Amino acid sequence: GQQVMQIPQYQHVQEGEDFTTYCNSSTTLSNIQWYKQRPGGHPVFLIQLVKSGEVKKQKRLTFQFGEAKKNSSLHITATQTTDVGTYFCAGPGEYGNKLVFGAGTILRVKS
Amino acid sequence: GAGVSQSPSNKVTEKGKDVELRCDPISGHTALYWYRQSLGQGLEFLIYFQGNSAPDKSGLPSDRFSAERTGGSVSTLTIQRTQQEDSAVYLCASSLGGLSNQPQHFGDGTRLSIL
């Protein structure tokens, strides 16, 4: 079935350093969504990308969708302790009726 | 406005007992999803509802798991004869429609512990 692979599994950075998580699919995705889950919390929708090569920014967060619509990335510039959490990407399932989530990247920020 | 509401927030029960978890989606959201998340792990899809019907039950781990949704609103996930491996956080999400291009809104989850 449809799979979305996400790397790295875990990253520990010094506050102020940049962070990137990558998401890859074996098939073309019609769209990709990103979610953030704070420790002890629930996933919260961040953004959706739809167009090939699309780039969207939310303050220090930059989201990209690959030209082939098979991969995506989330880049955080100058991390802060508030960025701590798990970042999930999610793509459409085989029949477009559900999301398939990546395993997530756990981000820890050392101040 | 109210978000997705789940109850109970925590449930501790003995192995072999049945448990029922409840999800109250955002009003007007036709799609409802159940996920399971073990500690430090990703989201495991269980079942999806569009209205009251469940077009995709592919993620239910065994026949001990069942779910229903009534009135196109509240859903209950039932686990019969619980086992220790059922211990996890059970998350419910709803979305405006049943297509994968709709953002999903999650509840706070039910933390289930099987002794």
XYZ file of C-alpha atoms in Angstrom:
226
model
C 0.000 0.000 0.000
C 0.874 3.650 -0.050
C 3.835 4.525 2.175
C 5.353 7.819 3.169
C 8.903 7.645 4.475
C 10.234 10.359 6.730
C 13.795 11.086 7.847
C 15.509 11.609 10.160
C 13.691 9.785 12.923
C 15.191 12.022 15.563
C 17.238 15.221 15.705
C 18.694 17.072 18.627
C 19.909 20.610 17.831
C 21.329 23.537 19.718
C 18.955 26.476 19.958
C 19.592 28.767 17.019
C 20.645 25.979 14.655
C 18.588 25.071 11.613
C 16.565 21.877 11.249
C 15.202 19.991 8.261
C 12.967 16.943 7.978
C 12.356 15.119 4.702
C 9.399 13.160 3.437
C 9.483 10.738 0.486
C 6.834 8.761 -1.346
C 7.205 6.004 -3.927
C 4.239 7.393 -5.826
C 3.190 10.844 -6.952
C 1.176 12.695 -4.342
C -1.718 14.992 -5.194
C -0.964 16.947 -2.049
C 1.039 16.722 1.142
C 0.226 17.962 4.610
C 2.444 18.721 7.583
C 1.491 18.409 11.242
C 3.230 19.227 14.511
C 2.698 17.326 17.738
C 4.038 18.912 20.907
C 5.128 16.516 23.688
C 1.996 15.244 25.409
C -0.217 16.913 22.834
C -2.065 15.970 19.702
C -1.083 16.568 16.054
C -1.935 20.026 14.790
C -2.240 20.846 11.098
C 0.438 23.233 9.865
C 0.086 23.469 6.111
C -0.874 21.768 2.864
C 1.126 21.839 -0.374
C -0.538 21.051 -3.668
C 1.497 22.365 -6.590
C 4.674 20.930 -8.050
C 7.691 22.850 -6.747
C 5.552 24.813 -4.321
C 7.267 26.681 -1.490
C 5.373 28.126 1.445
C 6.658 29.972 4.479
C 5.298 30.418 7.961
C 7.647 32.715 9.862
C 10.779 30.587 10.427
C 9.257 27.484 8.791
C 9.721 26.801 5.076
C 7.807 24.003 3.379
C 8.681 22.643 -0.063
C 6.969 20.211 -2.399
C 9.224 18.535 -4.946
C 8.926 19.032 -8.666
C 7.877 15.411 -9.144
C 5.453 15.667 -6.198
C 7.078 12.665 -4.570
C 8.968 14.424 -1.817
C 8.649 17.308 0.555
C 10.675 19.030 3.225
C 10.163 21.217 6.249
C 13.002 23.540 7.198
C 13.113 25.524 10.416
C 15.539 28.436 10.567
C 17.152 29.329 13.895
C 15.284 26.836 16.056
C 13.747 27.886 19.337
C 12.687 25.789 22.305
C 9.074 26.290 21.237
C 9.837 24.260 18.107
C 10.241 21.084 20.157
C 7.918 18.274 19.107
C 7.316 15.680 16.438
C 6.764 16.765 12.865
C 4.688 14.513 10.637
C 4.140 14.634 6.914
C 1.035 12.989 5.474
C -0.026 12.116 1.964
C -3.212 10.739 0.403
C -3.945 7.065 0.766
C -4.425 4.764 -2.161
C -8.031 5.775 -2.755
C -7.694 9.391 -1.709
C -9.999 8.978 1.231
C -7.532 9.099 4.072
C -4.098 10.364 4.967
C -1.056 8.158 5.307
C 1.258 9.613 7.912
C 5.016 9.373 7.931
C 6.650 8.015 11.080
C 7.534 11.537 12.175
C 10.728 13.362 13.085
C 11.258 14.108 16.765
C 12.963 17.469 17.263
C 14.663 18.349 20.535
C 16.190 21.778 21.041
C 18.921 22.351 23.600
C 19.039 25.873 25.042
C -15.719 26.997 18.624
C -15.442 23.527 20.110
C -12.797 21.205 18.771
C -12.768 17.421 18.658
C -13.644 16.043 22.060
C -12.591 12.614 23.305
C -13.514 10.778 26.462
C -12.304 9.491 28.745
C -8.927 11.237 28.679
C -7.397 8.336 30.583
C -8.553 4.761 31.038
C -6.897 2.086 33.126
C -8.394 -1.375 32.978
C -7.529 -4.973 33.575
C -6.587 -7.347 30.830
C -9.625 -9.112 29.436
C -12.084 -6.285 30.087
C -13.931 -4.420 27.358
C -13.440 -0.688 26.873
C -15.363 1.935 24.977
C -13.773 5.146 23.767
C -15.806 8.109 22.603
C -15.171 10.808 20.027
C -17.285 13.892 19.414
C -16.123 15.544 16.169
C -16.328 19.161 15.152
C -19.885 20.031 14.213
C -20.444 19.720 10.478
C -17.423 17.513 9.864
C -18.559 14.510 7.869
C -15.337 12.520 8.028
C -14.021 10.941 11.208
C -10.833 8.963 11.747
C -9.442 6.810 14.534
C -5.709 6.378 15.032
C -3.567 4.611 17.571
C -0.243 5.983 18.783
C 2.144 4.035 20.947
C 4.713 5.901 23.041
C 7.169 7.739 20.832
C 5.705 6.196 17.708
C 3.820 7.441 14.676
C 0.123 7.372 13.918
C -1.412 3.999 13.123
C -4.619 4.331 11.098
C -7.500 2.250 12.437
C -10.752 3.206 10.706
C -12.386 5.986 8.729
C -16.026 7.072 8.684
C -17.781 9.120 6.060
C -21.104 9.972 7.631
C -22.237 6.832 9.441
C -20.590 4.370 7.119
C -17.056 3.047 7.370
C -15.593 2.672 3.866
C -12.178 1.804 5.257
C -11.732 -0.475 8.241
C -8.421 -1.789 7.026
C -6.449 -0.638 10.030
C -8.391 -2.433 12.740
C -5.801 -4.787 14.296
C -8.151 -7.677 15.069
C -11.798 -8.619 15.406
C -11.628 -7.451 19.014
C -11.744 -3.912 17.671
C -14.945 -2.366 16.351
C -16.280 1.125 15.854
C -19.525 2.766 15.021
C -20.785 6.223 14.317
C -24.346 7.369 14.781
C -26.170 10.415 13.526
C -23.144 11.386 11.498
C -21.608 12.689 14.681
C -20.367 10.839 17.749
C -18.258 7.737 17.264
C -17.321 4.996 19.679
C -14.360 2.666 19.391
C -14.815 -0.572 21.310
C -12.039 -2.947 22.255
C -13.171 -6.313 23.569
C -11.109 -8.611 25.774
C -8.307 -6.076 26.042
C -4.707 -7.211 25.871
C -1.594 -5.474 27.177
C -0.486 -4.673 23.638
C -3.628 -2.539 23.272
C -2.071 0.021 25.620
C -1.608 3.236 23.628
C -3.087 6.650 23.022
C -6.167 6.472 20.816
C -6.617 9.617 18.766
C -9.705 10.723 16.907
C -9.693 13.279 14.115
C -12.372 14.855 11.990
C -12.348 16.751 8.735
C -14.869 18.767 6.795
C -15.058 16.243 3.974
C -13.783 12.784 3.283
C -11.040 13.676 0.885
C -7.359 13.583 1.672
C -6.926 17.257 0.820
C -8.857 18.306 3.905
C -6.919 19.121 7.075
C -7.625 16.787 9.957
C -8.414 18.170 13.400
C -7.377 15.954 16.269
C -8.746 15.486 19.752
C -6.529 15.195 22.807
C -6.806 11.412 22.729
C -7.604 8.697 25.230
C -4.613 7.186 27.010
C -5.456 3.510 27.498
C -3.459 1.418 29.930
C -4.071 -2.307 30.236
C -2.803 -3.868 33.439
